[in-house]
């Protein structure tokens, strides 16, 4: 059960108040049935653009649109009543200017009812964070390994592995904190760096592959449920094997259909007794 269990949806200020008090537990969800199952346990659900890869089988997150993200976010909001729901701003919907970011974020908020947006980017995006926050849109920043930068990073690999790169990530996180972000996702960075950033910003850090020192953790739900194939990232753990359950249920269903034992008369309308 989440620490916020008064029967109302967790708010962005409540997430901010977790800093130094309690760990934030967050996962991703893209569709209603999964969101419904996660809701009570979590403080925050992210409708991540990772759905491009996890849900649509694309090689990266770059081609998903704001309309598609808004549709997923609306489904997750409708299916939940407890966790704070945040949606990812997809690639191309915010990088051009703060004004473009506001228009995209406002459209996604209006279409879905989420409580805020997440955007990737270092210091260069802090001005955009400030612009959105000043206009009433809570922003969760995302620094370190930023999947939307896959082409400039040359792949999905841990970041900040030398001193100069580590300094840049510290400055990125600080810039977003100063700009008014309510939290910052730290992805794919070393343990000492995550510890340092968590100590030097006054907003919650939410780690994914960034050590236990963060103020909260987030993972891709499919990775912890055995729904993303055999290989899972080094930083994730399989907490359940829902994949095996689904495969077994599908096999049993197919067997009974072929044997003619499903459906039985219990599953029929207007059964005539003979
Ligand atoms: O898109 C996503 O799911 C994310 C999280 C994994 C942080 O950005």
CSV table of C-alpha atoms in Angstrom, one decimal, residues 91-253:
chain,number,residue,atom,x,y,z
A,91,UNK,CA,10.3,13.2,-29.0
A,92,UNK,CA,9.7,16.2,-31.2
A,93,UNK,CA,6.7,17.5,-29.2
A,94,UNK,CA,8.7,19.9,-26.9
A,95,UNK,CA,12.4,20.4,-28.0
A,96,UNK,CA,11.7,23.2,-30.5
A,97,UNK,CA,10.7,25.9,-28.0
A,98,UNK,CA,9.1,26.4,-24.6
A,99,UNK,CA,6.0,27.6,-26.5
A,100,UNK,CA,5.8,24.4,-28.5
A,101,UNK,CA,6.3,22.4,-25.2
A,102,UNK,CA,3.5,24.3,-23.6
A,103,UNK,CA,1.1,23.7,-26.5
A,104,UNK,CA,1.9,20.0,-26.6
A,105,UNK,CA,1.7,19.5,-22.8
A,106,UNK,CA,-1.5,21.5,-22.5
A,107,UNK,CA,-3.1,19.3,-25.2
A,108,UNK,CA,-1.9,16.1,-23.5
A,109,UNK,CA,-3.2,17.2,-20.1
A,110,UNK,CA,-6.6,18.3,-21.5
A,111,UNK,CA,-7.0,15.0,-23.4
A,112,UNK,CA,-6.0,12.7,-20.6
A,113,UNK,CA,-6.3,14.3,-17.2
A,114,UNK,CA,-2.8,13.5,-16.0
A,115,UNK,CA,-1.2,15.5,-13.3
A,116,UNK,CA,2.0,16.4,-15.0
A,117,UNK,CA,4.5,15.7,-17.8
A,118,UNK,CA,8.0,14.3,-18.0
A,119,UNK,CA,10.6,15.6,-20.4
A,120,UNK,CA,14.2,14.5,-21.2
A,121,UNK,CA,17.1,16.8,-21.5
A,122,UNK,CA,19.9,18.5,-19.7
A,123,UNK,CA,20.4,22.2,-18.8
A,124,UNK,CA,19.3,23.2,-22.3
A,125,UNK,CA,15.7,22.1,-21.4
A,126,UNK,CA,15.6,23.8,-18.0
A,127,UNK,CA,14.2,27.0,-19.6
A,128,UNK,CA,11.3,24.8,-20.9
A,129,UNK,CA,10.8,23.3,-17.5
A,130,UNK,CA,10.5,26.8,-16.0
A,131,UNK,CA,8.1,28.0,-18.8
A,132,UNK,CA,5.8,25.0,-18.2
A,133,UNK,CA,5.9,25.2,-14.4
A,134,UNK,CA,5.2,28.9,-14.4
A,135,UNK,CA,2.1,28.2,-16.5
A,136,UNK,CA,0.7,25.5,-14.2
A,137,UNK,CA,2.2,22.3,-15.7
A,138,UNK,CA,4.2,20.2,-13.2
A,139,UNK,CA,7.4,18.8,-14.8
A,140,UNK,CA,9.4,15.7,-14.0
A,141,UNK,CA,12.8,16.1,-15.5
A,142,UNK,CA,14.8,13.1,-16.9
A,143,UNK,CA,18.6,13.2,-17.0
A,144,UNK,CA,21.5,10.8,-17.4
A,145,UNK,CA,20.6,8.1,-19.9
A,146,UNK,CA,17.9,9.7,-22.0
A,147,UNK,CA,16.4,7.3,-24.5
A,148,UNK,CA,15.3,10.1,-26.8
A,149,UNK,CA,19.0,11.0,-27.3
A,150,UNK,CA,19.8,7.4,-28.4
A,151,UNK,CA,21.4,8.7,-31.6
A,152,UNK,CA,23.7,11.3,-30.0
A,153,UNK,CA,24.6,8.8,-27.2
A,154,UNK,CA,25.3,6.1,-29.7
A,155,UNK,CA,23.1,3.5,-28.0
A,156,UNK,CA,21.4,2.9,-24.7
A,157,UNK,CA,24.4,3.0,-22.3
A,158,UNK,CA,25.1,4.1,-18.8
A,159,UNK,CA,26.1,7.8,-18.6
A,160,UNK,CA,28.4,10.0,-16.5
A,161,UNK,CA,31.1,7.4,-16.4
A,162,UNK,CA,34.0,9.9,-16.4
A,163,UNK,CA,34.4,13.0,-14.1
A,164,UNK,CA,33.5,15.6,-16.7
A,165,UNK,CA,30.4,13.7,-17.8
A,166,UNK,CA,29.3,13.2,-14.2
A,167,UNK,CA,29.7,17.0,-13.5
A,168,UNK,CA,27.5,17.7,-16.5
A,169,UNK,CA,24.7,15.4,-15.2
A,170,UNK,CA,24.9,17.0,-11.7
A,171,UNK,CA,24.5,20.4,-13.4
A,172,UNK,CA,21.6,19.1,-15.5
A,173,UNK,CA,19.7,17.9,-12.4
A,174,UNK,CA,20.4,21.1,-10.5
A,175,UNK,CA,19.3,23.3,-13.5
A,176,UNK,CA,15.9,21.5,-13.6
A,177,UNK,CA,15.5,21.7,-9.8
A,178,UNK,CA,16.2,25.4,-9.9
A,179,UNK,CA,13.7,25.8,-12.8
A,180,UNK,CA,11.0,24.3,-10.7
A,181,UNK,CA,10.8,20.6,-11.7
A,182,UNK,CA,8.9,18.6,-9.0
A,183,UNK,CA,11.3,15.7,-9.4
A,184,UNK,CA,14.0,14.3,-11.6
A,185,UNK,CA,14.4,10.8,-13.1
A,186,UNK,CA,18.0,9.7,-12.9
A,187,UNK,CA,18.5,6.9,-15.5
A,188,UNK,CA,21.5,4.7,-16.1
A,189,UNK,CA,24.1,6.5,-13.9
A,190,UNK,CA,26.7,5.3,-11.4
A,191,UNK,CA,25.9,4.8,-7.8
A,192,UNK,CA,28.2,7.5,-6.4
A,193,UNK,CA,26.7,10.0,-8.9
A,194,UNK,CA,23.1,9.2,-7.9
A,195,UNK,CA,24.0,9.6,-4.3
A,196,UNK,CA,25.6,13.0,-5.0
A,197,UNK,CA,22.7,14.3,-7.0
A,198,UNK,CA,20.1,13.1,-4.5
A,199,UNK,CA,22.0,15.0,-1.8
A,200,UNK,CA,22.4,18.2,-3.7
A,201,UNK,CA,18.9,18.8,-5.1
A,202,UNK,CA,15.9,19.6,-3.0
A,203,UNK,CA,13.5,17.7,-5.2
A,204,UNK,CA,13.0,13.9,-5.2
A,205,UNK,CA,15.3,11.9,-7.4
A,206,UNK,CA,13.6,8.9,-9.0
A,207,UNK,CA,16.1,6.3,-10.1
A,208,UNK,CA,16.1,3.7,-12.8
A,209,UNK,CA,19.4,1.9,-12.9
A,210,UNK,CA,20.7,4.6,-10.6
A,211,UNK,CA,21.2,2.8,-7.3
A,212,UNK,CA,19.1,2.6,-4.1
A,213,UNK,CA,20.3,6.1,-3.0
A,214,UNK,CA,17.6,7.8,-5.0
A,215,UNK,CA,14.4,9.2,-3.3
A,216,UNK,CA,12.3,6.8,-5.3
A,217,UNK,CA,12.5,4.1,-7.9
A,218,UNK,CA,10.8,3.5,-11.2
A,219,UNK,CA,11.0,0.5,-13.6
A,220,UNK,CA,9.2,-0.6,-16.7
A,221,UNK,CA,6.4,-2.8,-15.4
A,222,UNK,CA,6.8,-5.5,-18.2
A,223,UNK,CA,10.4,-6.0,-17.0
A,224,UNK,CA,9.3,-6.9,-13.4
A,225,UNK,CA,6.4,-9.1,-14.5
A,226,UNK,CA,8.2,-11.4,-16.9
A,227,UNK,CA,6.5,-9.8,-19.9
A,228,UNK,CA,9.5,-8.5,-21.8
A,229,UNK,CA,11.1,-11.7,-23.0
A,230,UNK,CA,14.1,-13.6,-21.5
A,231,UNK,CA,16.5,-10.6,-21.2
A,232,UNK,CA,15.8,-8.0,-18.6
A,233,UNK,CA,18.0,-5.0,-17.8
A,234,UNK,CA,20.8,-5.4,-15.2
A,235,UNK,CA,19.0,-2.9,-12.9
A,236,UNK,CA,15.6,-4.7,-13.0
A,237,UNK,CA,14.4,-7.8,-11.2
A,238,UNK,CA,11.6,-10.1,-12.1
A,239,UNK,CA,9.1,-9.9,-9.2
A,240,UNK,CA,6.6,-12.2,-10.8
A,241,UNK,CA,6.3,-14.4,-13.9
A,242,UNK,CA,3.1,-13.2,-15.4
A,243,UNK,CA,4.4,-14.3,-18.8
A,244,UNK,CA,4.4,-17.9,-17.7
A,245,UNK,CA,0.8,-17.6,-16.3
A,246,UNK,CA,-0.4,-16.0,-19.6
A,247,UNK,CA,1.3,-18.7,-21.7
A,248,UNK,CA,-0.2,-21.5,-19.6
A,249,UNK,CA,-3.7,-19.9,-19.6
A,250,UNK,CA,-3.6,-19.5,-23.4
A,251,UNK,CA,-2.4,-23.1,-23.8
A,252,UNK,CA,-5.2,-24.4,-21.6
A,253,UNK,CA,-7.8,-22.3,-23.4
